[in-house]
Every structure is written in C-alpha cells, then in structure tokens.
Amino acid sequence: MKCPTCNAWSRVVTTRMPRRVRECGNLHRFTTEEVLVHTHDDRKKEQEDKQREVAMAEGTIQDVANHYNVDTKSVRAWRKKYRTTE
Ligand SMILES: [Zn+2]
C-alpha cells in the first residue's frame, strides 16, 4: 500500500484488527481499516489491493509468504506484477 501523503511504499507497524497502522518510507504514519464489500468489482479490487500489499511487503519472499499465508510462487509473481519501484 502506498502512502496517501507522498505515495511511497509503506509497511505495517501494528495490527489491531480491523485496523492497521502503517508507516511509509518517509516515516508518515497512517491507518488502514479492513472493510467488507459486496460487489464483484469491489472484491476483485480488494484482491488486487491485497496482492499489491503482499508484493510491497518488506522481507524475503519466504518471510512474506509465511506472514500472509500464501505460496512463495504467488509472492514472486505479485512482486513482478506490482513492484515497479524499489
Ligand atoms: Zn509518506
């Protein structure tokens, strides 16, 4: 997830569901909240947002895969798809 202030990458600082505090590369802090959505398009977007979040997560592919409970192949594919800057 990109910082709403400066558009830099961000990482999760704390998670207290459904809220997450995130901190961007320029140390801006912001809070995100998980929401339930019902339309197909929104679900698809949520899925893409989640994949993007995994792709942008800090750490090795194995660490990120463990953290998000997804396959390392997925992490690798999503990093290729979503990571445009690094
Ligand atoms: Zn920022």
PDB file of N, CA and C and ligand atoms in Angstrom:
ATOM      1  N   MET A   1       0.848  -1.200   0.000  1.00  0.00           N
ATOM      2  CA  MET A   1       0.000   0.000   0.000  1.00  0.00           C
ATOM      3  C   MET A   1       0.879   1.244   0.000  1.00  0.00           C
ATOM      4  N   LYS A   2       0.493   2.203  -0.842  1.00  0.00           N
ATOM      5  CA  LYS A   2       1.302   3.415  -0.927  1.00  0.00           C
ATOM      6  C   LYS A   2       0.820   4.470   0.050  1.00  0.00           C
ATOM      7  N   CYS A   3       1.757   5.293   0.489  1.00  0.00           N
ATOM      8  CA  CYS A   3       1.433   6.367   1.412  1.00  0.00           C
ATOM      9  C   CYS A   3       0.509   7.378   0.748  1.00  0.00           C
ATOM     10  N   PRO A   4      -0.595   7.746   1.424  1.00  0.00           N
ATOM     11  CA  PRO A   4      -1.513   8.736   0.848  1.00  0.00           C
ATOM     12  C   PRO A   4      -0.905  10.138   0.806  1.00  0.00           C
ATOM     13  N   THR A   5       0.142  10.359   1.571  1.00  0.00           N
ATOM     14  CA  THR A   5       0.769  11.679   1.615  1.00  0.00           C
ATOM     15  C   THR A   5       1.816  11.837   0.518  1.00  0.00           C
ATOM     16  N   CYS A   6       2.702  10.856   0.400  1.00  0.00           N
ATOM     17  CA  CYS A   6       3.816  11.015  -0.536  1.00  0.00           C
ATOM     18  C   CYS A   6       3.915   9.893  -1.558  1.00  0.00           C
ATOM     19  N   ASN A   7       3.007   8.906  -1.480  1.00  0.00           N
ATOM     20  CA  ASN A   7       2.957   7.836  -2.468  1.00  0.00           C
ATOM     21  C   ASN A   7       4.133   6.848  -2.372  1.00  0.00           C
ATOM     22  N   ALA A   8       4.879   6.925  -1.288  1.00  0.00           N
ATOM     23  CA  ALA A   8       5.973   5.971  -1.095  1.00  0.00           C
ATOM     24  C   ALA A   8       5.411   4.636  -0.608  1.00  0.00           C
ATOM     25  N   TRP A   9       6.215   3.584  -0.704  1.00  0.00           N
ATOM     26  CA  TRP A   9       5.825   2.283  -0.158  1.00  0.00           C
ATOM     27  C   TRP A   9       5.660   2.399   1.353  1.00  0.00           C
ATOM     28  N   SER A  10       4.924   1.471   1.922  1.00  0.00           N
ATOM     29  CA  SER A  10       4.730   1.508   3.368  1.00  0.00           C
ATOM     30  C   SER A  10       4.764   0.101   3.931  1.00  0.00           C
ATOM     31  N   ARG A  11       4.953   0.038   5.252  1.00  0.00           N
ATOM     32  CA  ARG A  11       4.924  -1.262   5.922  1.00  0.00           C
ATOM     33  C   ARG A  11       3.968  -1.175   7.096  1.00  0.00           C
ATOM     34  N   VAL A  12       3.511  -2.345   7.553  1.00  0.00           N
ATOM     35  CA  VAL A  12       2.617  -2.380   8.703  1.00  0.00           C
ATOM     36  C   VAL A  12       3.444  -2.241   9.977  1.00  0.00           C
ATOM     37  N   VAL A  13       3.051  -1.314  10.833  1.00  0.00           N
ATOM     38  CA  VAL A  13       3.738  -1.136  12.112  1.00  0.00           C
ATOM     39  C   VAL A  13       3.038  -1.961  13.188  1.00  0.00           C
ATOM     40  N   THR A  14       1.730  -1.790  13.290  1.00  0.00           N
ATOM     41  CA  THR A  14       0.961  -2.609  14.227  1.00  0.00           C
ATOM     42  C   THR A  14      -0.351  -3.016  13.583  1.00  0.00           C
ATOM     43  N   THR A  15      -0.873  -4.136  14.012  1.00  0.00           N
ATOM     44  CA  THR A  15      -2.172  -4.595  13.530  1.00  0.00           C
ATOM     45  C   THR A  15      -3.060  -4.859  14.724  1.00  0.00           C
ATOM     46  N   ARG A  16      -4.185  -4.172  14.747  1.00  0.00           N
ATOM     47  CA  ARG A  16      -5.198  -4.439  15.779  1.00  0.00           C
ATOM     48  C   ARG A  16      -6.494  -4.492  15.002  1.00  0.00           C
ATOM     49  N   MET A  17      -6.799  -5.704  14.511  1.00  0.00           N
ATOM     50  CA  MET A  17      -7.872  -5.845  13.527  1.00  0.00           C
ATOM     51  C   MET A  17      -9.138  -5.162  13.989  1.00  0.00           C
ATOM     52  N   PRO A  18      -9.889  -4.505  13.087  1.00  0.00           N
ATOM     53  CA  PRO A  18      -9.599  -4.475  11.653  1.00  0.00           C
ATOM     54  C   PRO A  18      -8.649  -3.354  11.233  1.00  0.00           C
ATOM     55  N   ARG A  19      -7.917  -2.777  12.153  1.00  0.00           N
ATOM     56  CA  ARG A  19      -7.079  -1.643  11.782  1.00  0.00           C
ATOM     57  C   ARG A  19      -5.597  -1.994  11.729  1.00  0.00           C
ATOM     58  N   ARG A  20      -4.949  -1.335  10.814  1.00  0.00           N
ATOM     59  CA  ARG A  20      -3.504  -1.464  10.742  1.00  0.00           C
ATOM     60  C   ARG A  20      -2.898  -0.075  10.737  1.00  0.00           C
ATOM     61  N   VAL A  21      -1.837   0.081  11.488  1.00  0.00           N
ATOM     62  CA  VAL A  21      -1.061   1.311  11.402  1.00  0.00           C
ATOM     63  C   VAL A  21       0.099   1.025  10.466  1.00  0.00           C
ATOM     64  N   ARG A  22       0.253   1.863   9.481  1.00  0.00           N
ATOM     65  CA  ARG A  22       1.325   1.676   8.508  1.00  0.00           C
ATOM     66  C   ARG A  22       2.261   2.871   8.544  1.00  0.00           C
ATOM     67  N   GLU A  23       3.487   2.628   8.141  1.00  0.00           N
ATOM     68  CA  GLU A  23       4.482   3.694   8.099  1.00  0.00           C
ATOM     69  C   GLU A  23       5.153   3.633   6.742  1.00  0.00           C
ATOM     70  N   CYS A  24       5.249   4.774   6.080  1.00  0.00           N
ATOM     71  CA  CYS A  24       5.824   4.790   4.748  1.00  0.00           C
ATOM     72  C   CYS A  24       7.336   4.992   4.806  1.00  0.00           C
ATOM     73  N   GLY A  25       7.956   4.946   3.635  1.00  0.00           N
ATOM     74  CA  GLY A  25       9.401   5.101   3.547  1.00  0.00           C
ATOM     75  C   GLY A  25       9.885   6.449   4.029  1.00  0.00           C
ATOM     76  N   ASN A  26       8.990   7.431   4.075  1.00  0.00           N
ATOM     77  CA  ASN A  26       9.328   8.767   4.567  1.00  0.00           C
ATOM     78  C   ASN A  26       8.786   9.011   5.965  1.00  0.00           C
ATOM     79  N   LEU A  27       8.426   7.914   6.643  1.00  0.00           N
ATOM     80  CA  LEU A  27       8.008   7.930   8.044  1.00  0.00           C
ATOM     81  C   LEU A  27       6.682   8.621   8.330  1.00  0.00           C
ATOM     82  N   HIS A  28       5.842   8.769   7.306  1.00  0.00           N
ATOM     83  CA  HIS A  28       4.470   9.203   7.579  1.00  0.00           C
ATOM     84  C   HIS A  28       3.711   7.994   8.115  1.00  0.00           C
ATOM     85  N   ARG A  29       2.879   8.220   9.121  1.00  0.00           N
ATOM     86  CA  ARG A  29       2.050   7.124   9.625  1.00  0.00           C
ATOM     87  C   ARG A  29       0.606   7.319   9.210  1.00  0.00           C
ATOM     88  N   PHE A  30      -0.031   6.237   8.835  1.00  0.00           N
ATOM     89  CA  PHE A  30      -1.454   6.309   8.516  1.00  0.00           C
ATOM     90  C   PHE A  30      -2.107   4.989   8.896  1.00  0.00           C
ATOM     91  N   THR A  31      -3.427   5.025   9.016  1.00  0.00           N
ATOM     92  CA  THR A  31      -4.172   3.860   9.482  1.00  0.00           C
ATOM     93  C   THR A  31      -5.058   3.347   8.372  1.00  0.00           C
ATOM     94  N   THR A  32      -5.078   2.046   8.204  1.00  0.00           N
ATOM     95  CA  THR A  32      -5.988   1.449   7.237  1.00  0.00           C
ATOM     96  C   THR A  32      -6.951   0.549   7.982  1.00  0.00           C
ATOM     97  N   GLU A  33      -8.107   0.330   7.380  1.00  0.00           N
ATOM     98  CA  GLU A  33      -9.132  -0.473   8.029  1.00  0.00           C
ATOM     99  C   GLU A  33      -9.689  -1.472   7.036  1.00  0.00           C
ATOM    100  N   GLU A  34      -9.862  -2.708   7.484  1.00  0.00           N
ATOM    101  CA  GLU A  34     -10.463  -3.717   6.630  1.00  0.00           C
ATOM    102  C   GLU A  34     -11.966  -3.499   6.607  1.00  0.00           C
ATOM    103  N   VAL A  35     -12.528  -3.511   5.421  1.00  0.00           N
ATOM    104  CA  VAL A  35     -13.979  -3.365   5.313  1.00  0.00           C
ATOM    105  C   VAL A  35     -14.532  -4.495   4.449  1.00  0.00           C
ATOM    106  N   LEU A  36     -15.745  -4.879   4.759  1.00  0.00           N
ATOM    107  CA  LEU A  36     -16.427  -5.877   3.955  1.00  0.00           C
ATOM    108  C   LEU A  36     -17.064  -5.195   2.764  1.00  0.00           C
ATOM    109  N   VAL A  37     -16.867  -5.767   1.602  1.00  0.00           N
ATOM    110  CA  VAL A  37     -17.504  -5.219   0.403  1.00  0.00           C
ATOM    111  C   VAL A  37     -18.263  -6.339  -0.290  1.00  0.00           C
ATOM    112  N   HIS A  38     -19.247  -5.959  -1.075  1.00  0.00           N
ATOM    113  CA  HIS A  38     -20.160  -6.968  -1.585  1.00  0.00           C
ATOM    114  C   HIS A  38     -20.202  -7.125  -3.091  1.00  0.00           C
ATOM    115  N   THR A  39     -19.810  -6.110  -3.806  1.00  0.00           N
ATOM    116  CA  THR A  39     -19.930  -6.261  -5.252  1.00  0.00           C
ATOM    117  C   THR A  39     -18.735  -7.023  -5.806  1.00  0.00           C
ATOM    118  N   HIS A  40     -18.939  -7.622  -6.943  1.00  0.00           N
ATOM    119  CA  HIS A  40     -17.883  -8.400  -7.569  1.00  0.00           C
ATOM    120  C   HIS A  40     -16.659  -7.528  -7.866  1.00  0.00           C
ATOM    121  N   ASP A  41     -16.912  -6.359  -8.425  1.00  0.00           N
ATOM    122  CA  ASP A  41     -15.800  -5.480  -8.780  1.00  0.00           C
ATOM    123  C   ASP A  41     -14.993  -5.085  -7.541  1.00  0.00           C
ATOM    124  N   ASP A  42     -15.705  -4.804  -6.455  1.00  0.00           N
ATOM    125  CA  ASP A  42     -15.011  -4.423  -5.237  1.00  0.00           C
ATOM    126  C   ASP A  42     -14.182  -5.583  -4.690  1.00  0.00           C
ATOM    127  N   ARG A  43     -14.747  -6.773  -4.768  1.00  0.00           N
ATOM    128  CA  ARG A  43     -13.988  -7.930  -4.303  1.00  0.00           C
ATOM    129  C   ARG A  43     -12.727  -8.116  -5.126  1.00  0.00           C
ATOM    130  N   LYS A  44     -12.868  -7.937  -6.420  1.00  0.00           N
ATOM    131  CA  LYS A  44     -11.720  -8.091  -7.310  1.00  0.00           C
ATOM    132  C   LYS A  44     -10.661  -7.049  -6.968  1.00  0.00           C
ATOM    133  N   LYS A  45     -11.138  -5.838  -6.716  1.00  0.00           N
ATOM    134  CA  LYS A  45     -10.207  -4.765  -6.377  1.00  0.00           C
ATOM    135  C   LYS A  45      -9.535  -5.052  -5.037  1.00  0.00           C
ATOM    136  N   GLU A  46     -10.331  -5.545  -4.103  1.00  0.00           N
ATOM    137  CA  GLU A  46      -9.763  -5.867  -2.794  1.00  0.00           C
ATOM    138  C   GLU A  46      -8.672  -6.934  -2.932  1.00  0.00           C
ATOM    139  N   GLN A  47      -8.961  -7.914  -3.773  1.00  0.00           N
ATOM    140  CA  GLN A  47      -7.982  -8.969  -4.024  1.00  0.00           C
ATOM    141  C   GLN A  47      -6.694  -8.382  -4.613  1.00  0.00           C
ATOM    142  N   GLU A  48      -6.876  -7.474  -5.568  1.00  0.00           N
ATOM    143  CA  GLU A  48      -5.701  -6.850  -6.182  1.00  0.00           C
ATOM    144  C   GLU A  48      -4.941  -5.992  -5.172  1.00  0.00           C
ATOM    145  N   ASP A  49      -5.707  -5.289  -4.326  1.00  0.00           N
ATOM    146  CA  ASP A  49      -5.066  -4.471  -3.294  1.00  0.00           C
ATOM    147  C   ASP A  49      -4.258  -5.362  -2.348  1.00  0.00           C
ATOM    148  N   LYS A  50      -4.827  -6.512  -2.010  1.00  0.00           N
ATOM    149  CA  LYS A  50      -4.157  -7.443  -1.105  1.00  0.00           C
ATOM    150  C   LYS A  50      -2.882  -7.990  -1.769  1.00  0.00           C
ATOM    151  N   GLN A  51      -3.023  -8.353  -3.022  1.00  0.00           N
ATOM    152  CA  GLN A  51      -1.856  -8.870  -3.747  1.00  0.00           C
ATOM    153  C   GLN A  51      -0.771  -7.811  -3.831  1.00  0.00           C
ATOM    154  N   ARG A  52      -1.219  -6.577  -4.048  1.00  0.00           N
ATOM    155  CA  ARG A  52      -0.256  -5.476  -4.120  1.00  0.00           C
ATOM    156  C   ARG A  52       0.427  -5.292  -2.762  1.00  0.00           C
ATOM    157  N   GLU A  53      -0.381  -5.402  -1.703  1.00  0.00           N
ATOM    158  CA  GLU A  53       0.184  -5.262  -0.360  1.00  0.00           C
ATOM    159  C   GLU A  53       1.242  -6.344  -0.104  1.00  0.00           C
ATOM    160  N   VAL A  54       0.927  -7.568  -0.486  1.00  0.00           N
ATOM    161  CA  VAL A  54       1.890  -8.663  -0.328  1.00  0.00           C
ATOM    162  C   VAL A  54       3.141  -8.370  -1.155  1.00  0.00           C
ATOM    163  N   ALA A  55       2.908  -7.897  -2.373  1.00  0.00           N
ATOM    164  CA  ALA A  55       4.033  -7.605  -3.259  1.00  0.00           C
ATOM    165  C   ALA A  55       4.936  -6.530  -2.683  1.00  0.00           C
ATOM    166  N   MET A  56       4.330  -5.578  -1.965  1.00  0.00           N
ATOM    167  CA  MET A  56       5.085  -4.447  -1.436  1.00  0.00           C
ATOM    168  C   MET A  56       5.645  -4.722  -0.033  1.00  0.00           C
ATOM    169  N   ALA A  57       5.276  -5.843   0.557  1.00  0.00           N
ATOM    170  CA  ALA A  57       5.712  -6.139   1.928  1.00  0.00           C
ATOM    171  C   ALA A  57       7.221  -6.317   1.993  1.00  0.00           C
ATOM    172  N   GLU A  58       7.777  -5.853   3.085  1.00  0.00           N
ATOM    173  CA  GLU A  58       9.218  -5.971   3.303  1.00  0.00           C
ATOM    174  C   GLU A  58       9.579  -7.395   3.716  1.00  0.00           C
ATOM    175  N   GLY A  59      10.785  -7.817   3.393  1.00  0.00           N
ATOM    176  CA  GLY A  59      11.258  -9.132   3.823  1.00  0.00           C
ATOM    177  C   GLY A  59      11.526 -10.046   2.644  1.00  0.00           C
ATOM    178  N   THR A  60      12.027 -11.225   2.954  1.00  0.00           N
ATOM    179  CA  THR A  60      12.293 -12.194   1.893  1.00  0.00           C
ATOM    180  C   THR A  60      10.970 -12.757   1.394  1.00  0.00           C
ATOM    181  N   ILE A  61      11.010 -13.351   0.223  1.00  0.00           N
ATOM    182  CA  ILE A  61       9.801 -13.950  -0.343  1.00  0.00           C
ATOM    183  C   ILE A  61       9.234 -14.995   0.625  1.00  0.00           C
ATOM    184  N   GLN A  62      10.113 -15.775   1.239  1.00  0.00           N
ATOM    185  CA  GLN A  62       9.655 -16.808   2.181  1.00  0.00           C
ATOM    186  C   GLN A  62       8.979 -16.181   3.407  1.00  0.00           C
ATOM    187  N   ASP A  63       9.586 -15.132   3.949  1.00  0.00           N
ATOM    188  CA  ASP A  63       9.000 -14.448   5.117  1.00  0.00           C
ATOM    189  C   ASP A  63       7.610 -13.913   4.797  1.00  0.00           C
ATOM    190  N   VAL A  64       7.519 -13.257   3.647  1.00  0.00           N
ATOM    191  CA  VAL A  64       6.251 -12.641   3.254  1.00  0.00           C
ATOM    192  C   VAL A  64       5.195 -13.720   3.002  1.00  0.00           C
ATOM    193  N   ALA A  65       5.603 -14.796   2.354  1.00  0.00           N
ATOM    194  CA  ALA A  65       4.669 -15.903   2.084  1.00  0.00           C
ATOM    195  C   ALA A  65       4.139 -16.478   3.394  1.00  0.00           C
ATOM    196  N   ASN A  66       5.018 -16.655   4.371  1.00  0.00           N
ATOM    197  CA  ASN A  66       4.598 -17.177   5.675  1.00  0.00           C
ATOM    198  C   ASN A  66       3.647 -16.205   6.364  1.00  0.00           C
ATOM    199  N   HIS A  67       4.012 -14.928   6.313  1.00  0.00           N
ATOM    200  CA  HIS A  67       3.232 -13.914   7.013  1.00  0.00           C
ATOM    201  C   HIS A  67       1.804 -13.828   6.472  1.00  0.00           C
ATOM    202  N   TYR A  68       1.685 -13.870   5.154  1.00  0.00           N
ATOM    203  CA  TYR A  68       0.359 -13.714   4.544  1.00  0.00           C
ATOM    204  C   TYR A  68      -0.311 -15.048   4.249  1.00  0.00           C
ATOM    205  N   ASN A  69       0.396 -16.142   4.559  1.00  0.00           N
ATOM    206  CA  ASN A  69      -0.183 -17.458   4.345  1.00  0.00           C
ATOM    207  C   ASN A  69      -0.488 -17.731   2.870  1.00  0.00           C
ATOM    208  N   VAL A  70       0.440 -17.326   2.015  1.00  0.00           N
ATOM    209  CA  VAL A  70       0.288 -17.581   0.582  1.00  0.00           C
ATOM    210  C   VAL A  70       1.535 -18.312   0.079  1.00  0.00           C
ATOM    211  N   ASP A  71       1.431 -18.828  -1.127  1.00  0.00           N
ATOM    212  CA  ASP A  71       2.535 -19.573  -1.724  1.00  0.00           C
ATOM    213  C   ASP A  71       3.676 -18.633  -2.121  1.00  0.00           C
ATOM    214  N   THR A  72       4.907 -19.110  -1.988  1.00  0.00           N
ATOM    215  CA  THR A  72       6.050 -18.276  -2.403  1.00  0.00           C
ATOM    216  C   THR A  72       5.966 -17.934  -3.891  1.00  0.00           C
ATOM    217  N   LYS A  73       5.395 -18.849  -4.675  1.00  0.00           N
ATOM    218  CA  LYS A  73       5.245 -18.578  -6.112  1.00  0.00           C
ATOM    219  C   LYS A  73       4.327 -17.382  -6.345  1.00  0.00           C
ATOM    220  N   SER A  74       3.293 -17.265  -5.520  1.00  0.00           N
ATOM    221  CA  SER A  74       2.373 -16.134  -5.648  1.00  0.00           C
ATOM    222  C   SER A  74       3.088 -14.838  -5.307  1.00  0.00           C
ATOM    223  N   VAL A  75       3.858 -14.866  -4.216  1.00  0.00           N
ATOM    224  CA  VAL A  75       4.586 -13.664  -3.805  1.00  0.00           C
ATOM    225  C   VAL A  75       5.523 -13.218  -4.922  1.00  0.00           C
ATOM    226  N   ARG A  76       6.234 -14.196  -5.488  1.00  0.00           N
ATOM    227  CA  ARG A  76       7.178 -13.872  -6.559  1.00  0.00           C
ATOM    228  C   ARG A  76       6.443 -13.265  -7.761  1.00  0.00           C
ATOM    229  N   ALA A  77       5.317 -13.855  -8.107  1.00  0.00           N
ATOM    230  CA  ALA A  77       4.542 -13.376  -9.264  1.00  0.00           C
ATOM    231  C   ALA A  77       3.992 -11.976  -9.006  1.00  0.00           C
ATOM    232  N   TRP A  78       3.479 -11.762  -7.788  1.00  0.00           N
ATOM    233  CA  TRP A  78       2.886 -10.461  -7.470  1.00  0.00           C
ATOM    234  C   TRP A  78       3.956  -9.386  -7.376  1.00  0.00           C
ATOM    235  N   ARG A  79       5.144  -9.764  -6.879  1.00  0.00           N
ATOM    236  CA  ARG A  79       6.230  -8.766  -6.836  1.00  0.00           C
ATOM    237  C   ARG A  79       6.578  -8.334  -8.247  1.00  0.00           C
ATOM    238  N   LYS A  80       6.611  -9.300  -9.148  1.00  0.00           N
ATOM    239  CA  LYS A  80       6.930  -8.994 -10.537  1.00  0.00           C
ATOM    240  C   LYS A  80       5.851  -8.087 -11.130  1.00  0.00           C
ATOM    241  N   LYS A  81       4.604  -8.351 -10.758  1.00  0.00           N
ATOM    242  CA  LYS A  81       3.474  -7.622 -11.322  1.00  0.00           C
ATOM    243  C   LYS A  81       3.345  -6.207 -10.745  1.00  0.00           C
ATOM    244  N   TYR A  82       3.527  -6.079  -9.426  1.00  0.00           N
ATOM    245  CA  TYR A  82       3.186  -4.808  -8.764  1.00  0.00           C
ATOM    246  C   TYR A  82       4.362  -3.955  -8.371  1.00  0.00           C
ATOM    247  N   ARG A  83       5.533  -4.571  -8.191  1.00  0.00           N
ATOM    248  CA  ARG A  83       6.664  -3.762  -7.731  1.00  0.00           C
ATOM    249  C   ARG A  83       7.293  -3.040  -8.921  1.00  0.00           C
ATOM    250  N   THR A  84       7.001  -1.773  -9.030  1.00  0.00           N
ATOM    251  CA  THR A  84       7.542  -1.013 -10.156  1.00  0.00           C
ATOM    252  C   THR A  84       8.732  -0.185  -9.737  1.00  0.00           C
ATOM    253  N   THR A  85       8.808   0.135  -8.449  1.00  0.00           N
ATOM    254  CA  THR A  85       9.949   0.899  -7.959  1.00  0.00           C
ATOM    255  C   THR A  85      10.570   0.181  -6.783  1.00  0.00           C
ATOM    256  N   GLU A  86      11.835   0.278  -6.647  1.00  0.00           N
ATOM    257  CA  GLU A  86      12.499  -0.289  -5.476  1.00  0.00           C
ATOM    258  C   GLU A  86      13.924   0.242  -5.421  1.00  0.00           C
TER     259      GLU A  86
HETATM  260 ZN    ZN B   1       4.679   9.177   3.125  1.00  0.00          ZN
END
